[in-house]
Short mmCIF file of C-alpha atoms in Angstrom, two decimals:
data_model
loop_
_atom_site.label_atom_id
_atom_site.label_comp_id
_atom_site.label_asym_id
_atom_site.label_seq_id
_atom_site.Cartn_x
_atom_site.Cartn_y
_atom_site.Cartn_z
CA MET A 1 -7.28 -27.33 -1.83
CA SER A 2 -6.16 -27.42 -5.24
CA ARG A 3 -4.07 -25.13 -6.44
CA ALA A 4 -6.57 -23.58 -9.25
CA ALA A 5 -8.28 -22.65 -5.80
CA LEU A 6 -5.90 -21.42 -4.32
CA GLN A 7 -5.03 -19.27 -7.32
CA ALA A 8 -8.50 -18.43 -7.69
CA LEU A 9 -8.50 -16.69 -3.85
CA VAL A 10 -5.27 -15.14 -4.35
CA ASP A 11 -6.65 -13.19 -7.42
CA ALA A 12 -9.90 -12.42 -6.08
CA SER A 13 -8.50 -10.76 -2.72
CA ILE A 14 -8.99 -7.28 -2.05
CA ILE A 15 -6.20 -6.85 0.08
CA ASN A 16 -3.62 -8.26 -2.42
CA ARG A 17 -4.92 -6.22 -5.29
CA LEU A 18 -4.32 -2.93 -3.68
CA GLN A 19 -1.02 -4.07 -2.33
CA ASP A 20 -0.23 -4.49 -6.41
CA CYS A 21 -1.12 -1.37 -6.95
CA VAL A 22 0.30 0.59 -4.34
CA LEU A 23 3.66 -1.17 -5.07
CA ALA A 24 3.40 -0.52 -8.52
CA ASP A 25 3.10 3.35 -7.98
CA LEU A 26 6.01 3.51 -5.73
CA ARG A 27 8.31 1.82 -8.63
CA ALA A 28 6.87 4.65 -10.79
CA GLU A 29 7.26 7.37 -8.17
CA LEU A 30 10.61 6.54 -6.38
CA PRO A 31 12.54 4.58 -9.55
CA PHE A 32 15.97 5.58 -8.15
CA ILE A 33 14.93 2.49 -5.36
CA LYS A 34 15.36 -0.54 -6.63
CA THR A 35 14.04 -2.73 -4.16
CA VAL A 36 10.53 -1.86 -3.80
CA GLU A 37 8.65 -5.24 -3.07
CA ARG A 38 6.03 -6.97 -0.65
CA TYR A 39 7.99 -7.91 2.93
CA ASN A 40 6.00 -10.16 5.36
CA GLY A 41 9.01 -11.14 7.60
CA GLN A 42 11.05 -9.16 10.19
CA PHE A 43 13.80 -6.69 10.16
CA ASP A 44 16.56 -8.69 11.44
CA GLU A 45 19.84 -9.11 10.12
CA ASN A 46 18.51 -11.13 7.27
CA GLY A 47 16.31 -8.25 6.14
CA VAL A 48 19.34 -6.39 5.99
CA LYS A 49 21.30 -8.67 3.72
CA ARG A 50 18.12 -8.96 1.44
CA THR A 51 18.74 -5.42 0.42
CA ALA A 52 23.03 -6.28 0.27
CA GLY A 53 23.82 -3.58 -2.82
CA ALA A 54 21.00 -1.27 -2.26
CA GLN A 55 21.49 2.28 -0.53
CA GLN A 56 17.36 2.16 0.36
CA ALA A 57 14.48 -0.58 -0.30
CA ILE A 58 11.21 -0.06 0.44
CA PHE A 59 8.66 -3.09 1.90
CA ILE A 60 5.11 -2.84 1.97
CA THR A 61 2.83 -5.08 3.58
CA ALA A 62 -0.79 -5.26 5.09
CA LEU A 63 -1.32 -5.14 8.09
CA GLY A 64 -5.15 -6.10 8.07
CA ALA A 65 -8.58 -5.19 7.16
CA PRO A 66 -10.56 -4.00 10.54
CA SER A 67 -12.95 -3.45 8.92
CA SER A 68 -14.08 -5.82 5.91
CA LYS A 69 -17.80 -6.57 5.16
CA PRO A 70 -19.95 -7.52 2.03
CA GLU A 71 -22.62 -4.75 1.06
CA ALA A 72 -26.07 -4.84 -0.21
CA SER A 73 -24.79 -3.83 -4.09
CA GLY A 74 -22.78 -7.49 -4.03
CA GLN A 75 -19.70 -5.21 -3.54
CA ARG A 76 -16.85 -6.11 -1.20
CA ALA A 77 -15.79 -3.48 1.08
CA HIS A 78 -12.70 -3.55 2.93
CA THR A 79 -10.83 -0.94 5.40
CA VAL A 80 -6.92 -1.47 4.44
CA THR A 81 -4.06 -0.67 6.72
CA LEU A 82 -1.15 -0.51 4.97
CA THR A 83 2.18 0.17 6.01
CA ALA A 84 5.61 0.76 3.97
CA TYR A 85 8.69 0.18 5.60
CA VAL A 86 11.48 2.30 4.27
CA LEU A 87 15.37 0.95 5.15
CA SER A 88 18.39 3.22 4.11
CA VAL A 89 22.05 3.11 4.88
CA ASP A 90 24.37 6.25 4.02
CA THR A 91 24.28 7.57 0.94
CA GLY A 92 27.28 10.01 0.74
CA SER A 93 27.05 12.75 2.81
CA ILE A 94 22.89 11.85 3.32
CA ARG A 95 22.77 10.16 6.77
CA ARG A 96 20.55 7.09 6.89
CA ASP A 97 17.58 8.69 8.86
CA VAL A 98 17.33 11.55 7.26
CA ALA A 99 17.05 9.97 3.68
CA ALA A 100 14.68 7.12 5.26
CA PHE A 101 12.47 9.68 6.31
CA ALA A 102 12.20 11.84 3.28
CA ILE A 103 11.48 8.79 1.50
CA ALA A 104 8.54 7.82 3.60
CA GLU A 105 7.26 11.45 3.95
CA LYS A 106 7.19 11.20 0.06
CA ILE A 107 4.86 7.64 0.32
CA ALA A 108 2.75 9.50 2.95
CA GLU A 109 2.05 12.29 0.74
CA LEU A 110 1.04 9.82 -2.33
CA ALA A 111 -1.38 8.11 0.13
CA HIS A 112 -2.91 11.12 0.70
CA PHE A 113 -3.22 12.46 -2.61
CA ARG A 114 -3.17 9.62 -5.32
CA ARG A 115 -5.61 7.37 -6.20
CA TRP A 116 -3.60 4.22 -6.59
CA THR A 117 -2.93 3.56 -10.46
CA GLY A 118 -4.94 0.43 -11.71
CA TRP A 119 -7.20 0.40 -8.73
CA PRO A 120 -10.80 -0.59 -10.70
CA GLY A 121 -13.14 0.12 -7.31
CA ARG A 122 -13.74 2.98 -5.15
CA LEU A 123 -10.89 4.45 -2.74
CA GLY A 124 -11.72 6.15 -0.26
CA HIS A 125 -9.12 9.31 0.83
CA ALA A 126 -6.43 8.01 3.14
CA ASN A 127 -6.70 8.15 7.16
CA GLU A 128 -4.15 7.42 10.01
CA VAL A 129 -1.62 8.50 7.94
CA LYS A 130 1.90 8.67 9.82
CA ILE A 131 5.69 8.27 10.03
CA THR A 132 7.13 6.46 12.41
CA ARG A 133 10.85 5.50 13.53
CA VAL A 134 11.29 1.74 13.73
CA ALA A 135 14.27 1.28 16.94
CA SER A 136 16.19 -1.58 16.04
CA ALA A 137 19.80 -2.53 17.30
CA THR A 138 20.15 -4.86 15.13
CA LEU A 139 19.83 -2.65 12.30
CA GLU A 140 21.82 0.56 13.37
CA ALA A 141 24.46 -1.91 14.42
CA LYS A 142 24.89 -2.76 10.77
CA GLY A 143 24.24 1.01 9.89
CA ALA A 144 20.56 1.12 8.90
CA ALA A 145 17.64 2.75 9.80
CA LEU A 146 14.00 2.03 9.51
CA ILE A 147 10.91 4.42 8.97
CA ALA A 148 7.33 3.70 8.49
CA ALA A 149 4.95 5.36 6.82
CA SER A 150 1.31 3.91 7.14
CA TRP A 151 -2.03 4.56 6.45
CA SER A 152 -5.48 3.17 5.69
CA ASN A 153 -7.98 3.15 3.04
CA ALA A 154 -11.68 2.11 2.71
CA VAL A 155 -11.66 0.12 -0.75
CA ALA A 156 -14.77 -1.54 -2.53
CA LEU A 157 -14.55 -3.89 -5.25
CA GLY A 158 -17.75 -5.76 -7.50
CA ALA A 159 -17.93 -9.10 -8.58
CA ASP A 160 -17.03 -8.24 -12.24
CA GLN A 161 -14.21 -5.91 -11.10
CA LEU A 162 -12.74 -8.84 -9.24
CA ALA A 163 -12.96 -11.06 -12.36
CA ASN A 164 -11.81 -8.71 -14.59
CA PRO A 165 -8.72 -7.03 -13.21
CA GLU A 166 -7.65 -5.47 -16.61
CA GLY A 167 -10.36 -2.94 -16.30
CA THR A 168 -13.75 -1.95 -15.35
CA PRO A 169 -16.64 -3.11 -17.06
CA ALA A 170 -18.58 -0.55 -18.47
CA HIS A 171 -21.99 -1.12 -16.39
CA LEU A 172 -19.33 -0.81 -12.83
CA ASP A 173 -17.75 2.34 -14.02
CA SER A 174 -19.92 4.55 -12.54
CA VAL A 175 -20.89 3.58 -8.67
CA ALA A 176 -23.64 5.43 -6.77
CA ILE A 177 -22.22 6.75 -3.38
CA GLY A 178 -24.45 8.47 -1.11
CA GLN A 179 -26.30 11.52 -3.25
CA ALA A 180 -23.10 11.61 -5.24
CA SER A 181 -22.31 9.46 -8.23
CA VAL A 182 -18.80 9.33 -9.05
CA ARG A 183 -16.37 7.68 -11.82
CA GLY A 184 -13.13 6.95 -11.03
CA GLU A 185 -13.07 9.04 -8.30
CA GLN A 186 -12.40 8.77 -4.54
CA PHE A 187 -15.22 8.34 -2.11
CA ASP A 188 -15.18 9.24 1.87
CA GLY A 189 -15.60 5.48 3.34
CA ILE A 190 -17.69 3.05 3.93
CA ASP A 191 -21.37 3.28 4.84
CA GLY A 192 -20.27 6.24 7.13
CA GLU A 193 -16.63 5.58 7.66
CA GLY A 194 -15.80 9.15 6.90
CA GLY A 195 -12.18 9.64 5.68
CA ASN A 196 -10.64 12.86 6.76
CA GLY A 197 -7.55 13.22 4.03
#
């Protein structure tokens, strides 16, 4: 596969595009956290070293898209599961686990109520939003706590939206969903996959 062909696949990836939107919003909403980036590895000693000099860090990863299908309209639809891992050390009198839980709670709140900025297609309400402590003897030995905020979003993009990441084409700006027509609004799911958020 040529580099250009690989880049075309990357540019057309709904999962990657959604992660980019989430990262941008978290950076804007939590500017005091200097490390907000994608993470695909394990949280071992090397992972802690990556955050050297930072008191808190957020690492976003897509855990997958268990529901993925093309629609008759030509749109590509996915239900994408995302996790934000919050890594924290003690900060003055604020304990690491207290700080990490507070940041994870804010991320869960954003997932529940936010339309991710820059997302050009349909976006369902967040489902299965949860906050979980990730136990790690290695991290605890290094004085760090790791808390995960995870959720799923039903998303869909048309071919023209994928080809035009800078903006939604006029003819796709209003998308019919069931009996309703929405313009840049959230929707409840993909073909009956309801949202409860």
